[in-house]
CSV table of C-alpha atoms and ligand atoms in Angstrom, one decimal:
chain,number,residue,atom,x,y,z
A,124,UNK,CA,22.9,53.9,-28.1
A,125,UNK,CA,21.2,53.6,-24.5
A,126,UNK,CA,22.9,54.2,-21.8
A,127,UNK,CA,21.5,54.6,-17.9
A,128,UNK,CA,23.2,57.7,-15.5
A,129,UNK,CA,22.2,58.0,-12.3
A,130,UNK,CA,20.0,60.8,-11.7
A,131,UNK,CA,19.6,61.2,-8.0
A,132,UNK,CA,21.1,59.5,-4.7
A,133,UNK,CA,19.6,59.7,-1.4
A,134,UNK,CA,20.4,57.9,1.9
A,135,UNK,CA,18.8,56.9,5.6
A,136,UNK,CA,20.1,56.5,8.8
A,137,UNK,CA,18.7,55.2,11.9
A,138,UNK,CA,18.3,58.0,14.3
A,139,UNK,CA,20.3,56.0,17.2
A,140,UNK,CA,23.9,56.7,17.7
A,141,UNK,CA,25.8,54.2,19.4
A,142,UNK,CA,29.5,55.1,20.4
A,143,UNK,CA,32.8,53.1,20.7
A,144,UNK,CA,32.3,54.1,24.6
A,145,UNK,CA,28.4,53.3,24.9
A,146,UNK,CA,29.8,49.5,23.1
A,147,UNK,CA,32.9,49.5,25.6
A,148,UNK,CA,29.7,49.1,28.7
A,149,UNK,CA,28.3,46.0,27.2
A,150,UNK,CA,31.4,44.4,25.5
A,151,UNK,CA,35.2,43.6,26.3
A,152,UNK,CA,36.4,46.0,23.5
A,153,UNK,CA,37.9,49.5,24.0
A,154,UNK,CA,37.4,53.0,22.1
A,155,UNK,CA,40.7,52.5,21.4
A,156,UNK,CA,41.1,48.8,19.7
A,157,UNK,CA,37.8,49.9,17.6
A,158,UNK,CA,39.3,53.2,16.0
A,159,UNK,CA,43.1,51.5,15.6
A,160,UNK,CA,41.9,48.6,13.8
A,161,UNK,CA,38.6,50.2,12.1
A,162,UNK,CA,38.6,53.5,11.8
A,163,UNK,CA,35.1,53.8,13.9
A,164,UNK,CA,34.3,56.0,16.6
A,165,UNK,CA,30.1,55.2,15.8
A,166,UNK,CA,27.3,53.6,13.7
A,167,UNK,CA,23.8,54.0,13.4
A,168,UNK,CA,21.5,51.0,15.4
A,169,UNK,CA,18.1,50.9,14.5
A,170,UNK,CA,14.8,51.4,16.6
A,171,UNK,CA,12.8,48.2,15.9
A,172,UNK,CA,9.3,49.9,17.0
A,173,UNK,CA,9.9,52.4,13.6
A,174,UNK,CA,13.0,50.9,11.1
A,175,UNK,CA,12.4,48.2,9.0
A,176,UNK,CA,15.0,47.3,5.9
A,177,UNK,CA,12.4,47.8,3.6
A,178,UNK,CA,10.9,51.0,5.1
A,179,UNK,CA,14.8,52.4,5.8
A,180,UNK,CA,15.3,51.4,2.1
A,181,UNK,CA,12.4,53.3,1.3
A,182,UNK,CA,13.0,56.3,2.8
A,183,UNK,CA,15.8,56.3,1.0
A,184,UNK,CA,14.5,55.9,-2.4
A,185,UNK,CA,12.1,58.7,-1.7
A,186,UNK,CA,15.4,61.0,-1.5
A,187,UNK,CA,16.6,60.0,-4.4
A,188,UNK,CA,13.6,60.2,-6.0
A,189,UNK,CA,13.0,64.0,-5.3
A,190,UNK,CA,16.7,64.9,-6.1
A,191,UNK,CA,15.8,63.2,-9.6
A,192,UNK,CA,13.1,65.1,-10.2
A,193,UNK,CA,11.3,61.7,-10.7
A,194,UNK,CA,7.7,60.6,-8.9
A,195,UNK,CA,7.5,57.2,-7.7
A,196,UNK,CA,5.0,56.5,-10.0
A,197,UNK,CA,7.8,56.7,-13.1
A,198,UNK,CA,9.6,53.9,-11.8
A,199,UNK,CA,9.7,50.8,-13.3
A,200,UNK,CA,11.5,48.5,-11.7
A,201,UNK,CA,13.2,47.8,-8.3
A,202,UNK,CA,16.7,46.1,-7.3
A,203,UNK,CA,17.2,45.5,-3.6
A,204,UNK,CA,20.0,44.8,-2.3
A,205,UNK,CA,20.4,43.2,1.4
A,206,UNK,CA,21.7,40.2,3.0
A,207,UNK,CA,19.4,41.4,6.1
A,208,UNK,CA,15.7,41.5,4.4
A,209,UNK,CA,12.6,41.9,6.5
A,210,UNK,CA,11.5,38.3,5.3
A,211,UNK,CA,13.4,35.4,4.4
A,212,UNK,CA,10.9,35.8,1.6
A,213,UNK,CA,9.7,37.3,0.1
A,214,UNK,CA,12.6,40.0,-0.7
A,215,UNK,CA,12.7,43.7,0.3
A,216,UNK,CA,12.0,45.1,-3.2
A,217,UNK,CA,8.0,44.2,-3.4
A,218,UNK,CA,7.8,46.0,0.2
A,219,UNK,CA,9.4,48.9,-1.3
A,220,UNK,CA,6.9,48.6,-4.2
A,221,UNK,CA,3.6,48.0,-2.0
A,222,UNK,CA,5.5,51.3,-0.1
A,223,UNK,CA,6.0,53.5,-2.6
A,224,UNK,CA,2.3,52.7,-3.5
A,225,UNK,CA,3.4,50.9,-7.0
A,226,UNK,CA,1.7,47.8,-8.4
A,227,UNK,CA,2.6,45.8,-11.4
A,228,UNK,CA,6.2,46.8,-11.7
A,229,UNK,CA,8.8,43.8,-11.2
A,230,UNK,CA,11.0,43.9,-8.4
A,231,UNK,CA,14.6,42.1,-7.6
A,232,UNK,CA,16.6,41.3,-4.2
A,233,UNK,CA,20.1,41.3,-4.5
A,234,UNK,CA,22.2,38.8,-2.1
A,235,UNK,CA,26.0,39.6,-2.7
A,236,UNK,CA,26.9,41.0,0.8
A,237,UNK,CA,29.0,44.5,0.5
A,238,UNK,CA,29.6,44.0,-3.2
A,239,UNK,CA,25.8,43.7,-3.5
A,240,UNK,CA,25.2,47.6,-4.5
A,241,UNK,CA,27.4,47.3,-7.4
A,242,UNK,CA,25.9,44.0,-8.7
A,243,UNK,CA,22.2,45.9,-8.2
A,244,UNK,CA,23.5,48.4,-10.3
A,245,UNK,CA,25.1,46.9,-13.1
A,246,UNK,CA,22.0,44.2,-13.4
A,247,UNK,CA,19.5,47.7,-13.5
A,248,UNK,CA,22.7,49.2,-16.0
A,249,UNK,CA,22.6,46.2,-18.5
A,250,UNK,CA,18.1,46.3,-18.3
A,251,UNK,CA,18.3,50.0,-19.1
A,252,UNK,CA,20.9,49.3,-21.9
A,253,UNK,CA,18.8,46.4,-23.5
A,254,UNK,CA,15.8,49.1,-23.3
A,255,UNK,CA,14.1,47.1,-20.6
A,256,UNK,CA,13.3,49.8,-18.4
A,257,UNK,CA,13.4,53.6,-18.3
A,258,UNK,CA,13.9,54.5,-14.5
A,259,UNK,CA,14.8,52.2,-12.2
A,260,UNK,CA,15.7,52.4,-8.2
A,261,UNK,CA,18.5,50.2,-6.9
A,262,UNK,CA,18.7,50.3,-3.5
A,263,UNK,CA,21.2,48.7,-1.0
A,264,UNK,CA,20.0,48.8,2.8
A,265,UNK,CA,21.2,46.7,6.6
A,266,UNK,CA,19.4,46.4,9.8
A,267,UNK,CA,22.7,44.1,11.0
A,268,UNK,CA,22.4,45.3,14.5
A,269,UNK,CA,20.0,42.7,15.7
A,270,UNK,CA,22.3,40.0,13.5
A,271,UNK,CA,24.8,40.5,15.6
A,272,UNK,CA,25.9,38.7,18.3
A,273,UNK,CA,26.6,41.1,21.2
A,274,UNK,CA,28.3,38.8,23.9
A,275,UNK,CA,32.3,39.0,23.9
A,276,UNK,CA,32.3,36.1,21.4
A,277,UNK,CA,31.4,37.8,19.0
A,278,UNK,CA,33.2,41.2,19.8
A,279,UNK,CA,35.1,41.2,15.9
A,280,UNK,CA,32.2,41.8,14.5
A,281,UNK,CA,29.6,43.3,16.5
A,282,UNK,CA,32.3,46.8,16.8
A,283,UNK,CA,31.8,47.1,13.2
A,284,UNK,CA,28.5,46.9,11.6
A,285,UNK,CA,26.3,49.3,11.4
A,286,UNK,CA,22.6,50.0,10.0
A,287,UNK,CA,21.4,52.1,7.5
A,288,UNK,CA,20.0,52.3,3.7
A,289,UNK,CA,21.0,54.6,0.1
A,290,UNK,CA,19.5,54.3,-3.1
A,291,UNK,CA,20.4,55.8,-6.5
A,292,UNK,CA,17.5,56.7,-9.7
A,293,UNK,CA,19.2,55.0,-12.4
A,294,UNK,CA,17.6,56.4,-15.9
A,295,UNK,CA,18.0,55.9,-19.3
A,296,UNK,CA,19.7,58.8,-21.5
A,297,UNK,CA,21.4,58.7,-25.3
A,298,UNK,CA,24.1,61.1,-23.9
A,299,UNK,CA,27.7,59.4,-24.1
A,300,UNK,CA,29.2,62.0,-22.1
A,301,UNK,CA,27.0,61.4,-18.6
A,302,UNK,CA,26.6,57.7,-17.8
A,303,UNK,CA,27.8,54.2,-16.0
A,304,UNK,CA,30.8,53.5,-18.5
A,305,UNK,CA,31.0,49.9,-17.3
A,306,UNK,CA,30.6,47.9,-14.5
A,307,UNK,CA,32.7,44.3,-13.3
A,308,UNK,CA,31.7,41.8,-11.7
A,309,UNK,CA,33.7,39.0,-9.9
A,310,UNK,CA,33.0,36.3,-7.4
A,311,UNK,CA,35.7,33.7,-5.6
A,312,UNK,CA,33.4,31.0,-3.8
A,313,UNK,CA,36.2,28.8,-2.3
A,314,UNK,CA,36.2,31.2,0.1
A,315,UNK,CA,32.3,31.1,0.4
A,316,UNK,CA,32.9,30.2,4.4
A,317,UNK,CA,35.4,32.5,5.5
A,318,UNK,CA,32.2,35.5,6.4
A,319,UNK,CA,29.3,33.7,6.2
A,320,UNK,CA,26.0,33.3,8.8
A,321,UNK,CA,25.7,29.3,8.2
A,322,UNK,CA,22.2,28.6,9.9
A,323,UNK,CA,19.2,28.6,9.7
A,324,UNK,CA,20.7,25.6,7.5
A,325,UNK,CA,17.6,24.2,5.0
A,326,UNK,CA,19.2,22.1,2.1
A,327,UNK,CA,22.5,22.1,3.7
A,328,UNK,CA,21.6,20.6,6.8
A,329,UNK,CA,18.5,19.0,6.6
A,330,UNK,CA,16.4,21.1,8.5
A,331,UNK,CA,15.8,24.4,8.4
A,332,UNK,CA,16.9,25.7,11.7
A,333,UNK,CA,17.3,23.6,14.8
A,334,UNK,CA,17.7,24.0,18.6
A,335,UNK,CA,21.6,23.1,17.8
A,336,UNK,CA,22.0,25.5,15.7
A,337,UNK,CA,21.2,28.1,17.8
A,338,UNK,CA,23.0,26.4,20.5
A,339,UNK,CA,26.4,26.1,18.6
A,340,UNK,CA,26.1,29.6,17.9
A,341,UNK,CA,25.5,28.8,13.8
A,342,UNK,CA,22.8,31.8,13.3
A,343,UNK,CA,25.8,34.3,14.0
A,344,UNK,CA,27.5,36.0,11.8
A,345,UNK,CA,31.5,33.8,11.4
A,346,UNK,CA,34.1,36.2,9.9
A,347,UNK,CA,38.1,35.4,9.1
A,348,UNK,CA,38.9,38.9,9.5
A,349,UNK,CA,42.8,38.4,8.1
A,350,UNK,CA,41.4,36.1,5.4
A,351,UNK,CA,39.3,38.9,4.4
A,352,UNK,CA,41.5,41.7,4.9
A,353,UNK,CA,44.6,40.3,2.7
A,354,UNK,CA,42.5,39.8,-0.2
A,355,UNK,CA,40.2,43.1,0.7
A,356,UNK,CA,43.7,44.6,0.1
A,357,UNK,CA,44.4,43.0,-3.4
A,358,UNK,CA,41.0,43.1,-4.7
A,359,UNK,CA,39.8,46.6,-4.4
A,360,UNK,CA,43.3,47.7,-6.7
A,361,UNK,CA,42.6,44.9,-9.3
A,362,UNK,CA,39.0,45.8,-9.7
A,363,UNK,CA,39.5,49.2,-10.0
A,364,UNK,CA,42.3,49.2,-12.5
A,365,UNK,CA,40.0,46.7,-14.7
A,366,UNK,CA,36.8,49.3,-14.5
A,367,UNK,CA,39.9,52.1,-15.7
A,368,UNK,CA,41.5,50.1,-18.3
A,369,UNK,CA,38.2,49.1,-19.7
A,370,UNK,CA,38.4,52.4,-20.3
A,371,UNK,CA,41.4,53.4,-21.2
A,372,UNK,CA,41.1,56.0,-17.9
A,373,UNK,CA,44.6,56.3,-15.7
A,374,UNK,CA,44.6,56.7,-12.3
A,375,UNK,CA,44.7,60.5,-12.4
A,376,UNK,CA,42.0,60.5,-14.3
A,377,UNK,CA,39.8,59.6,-11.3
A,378,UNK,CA,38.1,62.4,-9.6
A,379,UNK,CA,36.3,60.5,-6.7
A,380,UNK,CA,36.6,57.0,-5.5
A,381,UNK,CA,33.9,55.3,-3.4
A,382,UNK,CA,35.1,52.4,-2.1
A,383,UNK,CA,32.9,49.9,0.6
A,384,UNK,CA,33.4,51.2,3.6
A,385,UNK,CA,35.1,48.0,5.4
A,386,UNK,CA,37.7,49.1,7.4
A,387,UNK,CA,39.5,52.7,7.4
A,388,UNK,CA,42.6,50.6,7.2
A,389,UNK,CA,41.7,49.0,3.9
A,390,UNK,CA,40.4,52.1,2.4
A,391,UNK,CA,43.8,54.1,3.1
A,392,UNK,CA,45.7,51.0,1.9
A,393,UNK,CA,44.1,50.7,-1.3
A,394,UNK,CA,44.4,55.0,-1.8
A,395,UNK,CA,48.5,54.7,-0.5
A,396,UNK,CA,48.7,52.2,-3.4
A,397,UNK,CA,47.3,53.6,-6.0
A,398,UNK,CA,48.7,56.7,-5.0
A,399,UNK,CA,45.7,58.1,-4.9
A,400,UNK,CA,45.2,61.6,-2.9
A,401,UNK,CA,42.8,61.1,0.6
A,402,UNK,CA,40.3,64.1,-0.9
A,403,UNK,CA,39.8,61.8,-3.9
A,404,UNK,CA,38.8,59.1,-1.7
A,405,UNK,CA,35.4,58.9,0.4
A,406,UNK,CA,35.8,57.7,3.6
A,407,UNK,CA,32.7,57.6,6.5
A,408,UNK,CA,33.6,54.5,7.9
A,409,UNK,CA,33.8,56.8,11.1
A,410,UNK,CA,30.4,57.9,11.7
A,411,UNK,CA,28.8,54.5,9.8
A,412,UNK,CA,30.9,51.1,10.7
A,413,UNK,CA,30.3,48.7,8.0
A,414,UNK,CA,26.8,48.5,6.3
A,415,UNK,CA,27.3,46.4,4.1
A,416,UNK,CA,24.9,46.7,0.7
A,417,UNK,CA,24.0,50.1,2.4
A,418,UNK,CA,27.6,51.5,2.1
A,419,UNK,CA,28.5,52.8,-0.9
A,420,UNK,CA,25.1,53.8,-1.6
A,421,UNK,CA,25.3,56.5,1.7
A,422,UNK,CA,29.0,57.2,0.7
A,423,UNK,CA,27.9,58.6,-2.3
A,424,UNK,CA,24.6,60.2,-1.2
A,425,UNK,CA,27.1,62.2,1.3
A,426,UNK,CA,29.4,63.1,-1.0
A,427,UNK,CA,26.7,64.1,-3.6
A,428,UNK,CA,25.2,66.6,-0.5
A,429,UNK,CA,28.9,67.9,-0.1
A,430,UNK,CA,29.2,69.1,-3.0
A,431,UNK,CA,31.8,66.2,-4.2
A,432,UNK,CA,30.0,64.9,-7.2
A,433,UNK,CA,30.2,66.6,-10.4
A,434,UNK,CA,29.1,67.0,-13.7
A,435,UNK,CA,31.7,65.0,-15.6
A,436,UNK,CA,33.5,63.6,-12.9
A,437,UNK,CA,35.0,60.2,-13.6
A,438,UNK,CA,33.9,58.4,-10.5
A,439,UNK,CA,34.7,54.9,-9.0
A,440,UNK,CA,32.4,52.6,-7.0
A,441,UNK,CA,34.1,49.7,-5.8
A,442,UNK,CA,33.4,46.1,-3.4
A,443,UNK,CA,35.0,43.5,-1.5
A,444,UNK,CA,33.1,41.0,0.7
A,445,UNK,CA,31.6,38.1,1.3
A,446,UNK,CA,31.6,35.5,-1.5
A,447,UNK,CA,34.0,36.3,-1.5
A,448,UNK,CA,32.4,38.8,-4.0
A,449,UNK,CA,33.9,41.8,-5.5
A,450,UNK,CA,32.7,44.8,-8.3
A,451,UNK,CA,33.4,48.0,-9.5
A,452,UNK,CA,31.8,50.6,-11.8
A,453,UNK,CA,33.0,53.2,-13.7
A,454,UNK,CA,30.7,56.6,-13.6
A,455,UNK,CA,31.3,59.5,-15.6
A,456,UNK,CA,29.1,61.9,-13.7
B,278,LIG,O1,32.8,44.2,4.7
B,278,LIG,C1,33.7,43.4,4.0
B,278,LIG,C2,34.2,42.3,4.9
B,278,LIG,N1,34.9,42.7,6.1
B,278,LIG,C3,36.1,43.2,6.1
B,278,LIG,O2,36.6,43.7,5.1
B,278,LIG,C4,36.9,43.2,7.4
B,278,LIG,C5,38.3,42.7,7.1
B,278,LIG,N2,39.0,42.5,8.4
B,278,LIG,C6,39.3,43.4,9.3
B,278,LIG,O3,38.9,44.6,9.1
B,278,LIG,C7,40.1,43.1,10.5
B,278,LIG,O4,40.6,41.8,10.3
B,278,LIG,C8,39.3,43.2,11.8
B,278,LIG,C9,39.0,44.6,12.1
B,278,LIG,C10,38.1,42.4,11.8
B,278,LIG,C11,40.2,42.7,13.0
B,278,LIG,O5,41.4,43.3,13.0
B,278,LIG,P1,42.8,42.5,13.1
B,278,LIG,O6,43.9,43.5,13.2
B,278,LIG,O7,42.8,41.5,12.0
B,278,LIG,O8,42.6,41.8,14.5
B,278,LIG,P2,42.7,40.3,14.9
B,278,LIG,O9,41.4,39.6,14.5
B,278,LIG,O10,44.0,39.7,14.5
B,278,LIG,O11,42.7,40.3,16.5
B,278,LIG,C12,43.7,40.9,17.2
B,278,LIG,C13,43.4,40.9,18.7
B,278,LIG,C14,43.0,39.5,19.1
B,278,LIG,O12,43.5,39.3,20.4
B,278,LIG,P3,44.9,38.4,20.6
B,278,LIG,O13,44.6,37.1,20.0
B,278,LIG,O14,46.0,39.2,19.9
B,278,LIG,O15,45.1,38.5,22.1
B,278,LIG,C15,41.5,39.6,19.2
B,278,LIG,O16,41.0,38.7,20.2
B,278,LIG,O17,42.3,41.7,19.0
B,278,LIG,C16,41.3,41.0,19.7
B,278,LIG,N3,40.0,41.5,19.4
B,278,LIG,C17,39.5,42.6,20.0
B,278,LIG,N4,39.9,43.3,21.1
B,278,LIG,C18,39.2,44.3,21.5
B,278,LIG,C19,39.2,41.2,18.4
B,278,LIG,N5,38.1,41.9,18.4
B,278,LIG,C20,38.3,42.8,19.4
B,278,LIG,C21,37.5,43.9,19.9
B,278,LIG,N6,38.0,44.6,21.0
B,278,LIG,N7,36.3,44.2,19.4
């Protein structure tokens, strides 16, 4: 039987810091408000004259790379995972490719918002599985800081997204005991407009961006944060019971859980409820915000340099967002 494991993580982060306080200057928000309702006391903005997606995703991979033991040049495919790419098109993953000095080898973006890591890595999972491909990068990385809209409209959202790339070497292995058990996939798009940026418009409105669209405010980023929140809330639970049913796993069983690091309040929800213990859970909302694709794939690059991931640790990586979209995957480590 194939399986894939990952075999190294690695993450990036702009090297600007930007503090609750440094936002409270430019926007009608307090330190306070942002850590009550978020968790966040800071995020990482990038520095448009050195960060790209693709380079910060890069970077990244490199990491990941080294702590695999793997040179870029074993790689043989790419899944990117961004709703803030570089280019319309193409996607993220050939810049990675031309970056990491790679020709030839096929490369994927990914556009499932926050629960886009997990659906990179189960679509590299199930290519490793068929015996597709050997080594693959997945990669999930945000430059949402220049998405944003800034002005005290848009004050919800600009206090909690952040910028920043991780990437995981998924490989191939025969060994039962050290791999992704499963991953789960699941999608709700009713709600396909409650966190949305709705221009530049094409198909849907006839032309691809207009003056109005700007104008009306269109090309900013719309979120229902209580829509989003109360089924955030139900969500994350359900999809990780599924990945440890699928298993036969119990709750206990879990060592770590990574959730997508959407709001402090959501994570510690979900960990009261499942009765989960707060060292089991990681949490770095505070020093991140919200970045999206990027989130779980840094949550778990820190933890890995911590010291928190194992050898035969029964991990969780699980979504919620946009889509609404939401995954989980089931790692024994
Ligand atoms: O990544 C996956 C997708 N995203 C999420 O999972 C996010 C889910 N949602 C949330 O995390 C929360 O809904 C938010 C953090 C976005 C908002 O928290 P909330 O407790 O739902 O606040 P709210 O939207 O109900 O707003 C409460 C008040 C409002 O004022 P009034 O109407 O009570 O006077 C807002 O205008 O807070 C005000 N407010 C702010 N005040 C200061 C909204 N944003 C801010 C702000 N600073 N930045």
């Amino acid at each position: 039987m194939l399986y894939s494991r990952i075999t190294g993580t690695g993450h990036y982060a702009p090297e600007r810091v930007v503090t609750n306080q440094q936002l409270e200057k430019s926007i009608n928000t307090t330190d306070q408000w942002i850590r009550e309702r978020t968790g966040i006391e800071q995020r990482h903005f990038f520095d448009p004259e050195k960060d790209t997606v693709a380079n910060m995703g890069t970077r990244a991979a490199r990491v990941a790379l080294e702590r695999a033991g793997l040179e870029p040049e074993e790689v043989d495919f790419i899944v990117f995972a961004t709703i803030t790419p570089d280019y319309y098109f193409p996607g993220c993953g050939v810049l990675v490719q031309r970056e990491l000095g790679l020709t030839g080898i096929g490369a994927l973006d990914i556009r499932n918002q926050c629960s886009g890591f997990i659906y990179a890595l189960s679509v590299a999972d199930q290519f490793i599985k068929t015996g597709m491909y050997k080594n693959v990068l997945v990669i999930g990385a945000e430059i949402q800081s220049s998405v944003l809209d800034m002005s005290d409209n848009g004050r919800a959202m600009a206090v909690i997204f952040g910028d920043g790339a991780g990437a995981v070497v998924l490989q191939a292995t025969s060994d039962p005991e050290h791999r992704i058990l499963s991953t789960h996939l699941h999608a709700e798009g009713r709600y396909a407009e409650e966190l949305m940026v709705k221009d530049p418009g094409g198909s849907r409105a006839g032309r691809w961006i207009t003056k109005e669209m700007i104008d009306s405010g269109g090309t900013n980023p719309y979120m229902n944060g209580q829509a989003v929140f109360k089924q955030a809330i139900i969500r994350f639970p359900e999809v990780i019971r599924e990945a440890l049913e699928k298993n036969g796993c119990q709750t206990s069983d879990l060592d770590l859980l990574v959730p997508h690091q959407a709001n402090l309040r959501i994570t510690t929800h979900v960990q009261e409820s499942m009765g989960l213990p707060e060292e089991k859970v990681v949490s770095n909302i505070q020093r991140f915000g919200n970045t999206t694709a990027a989130s779980i794939p840094i949550a778990l690059s820190e933890a890995y340099e911590e010291g928190r991931v194992k050898p035969g640790n029964l991990i969780c990586l699980a979504a919620f967002g946009s889509g609404f979209t939401w995954a989980s995957a089931l790692i024994k480590w």
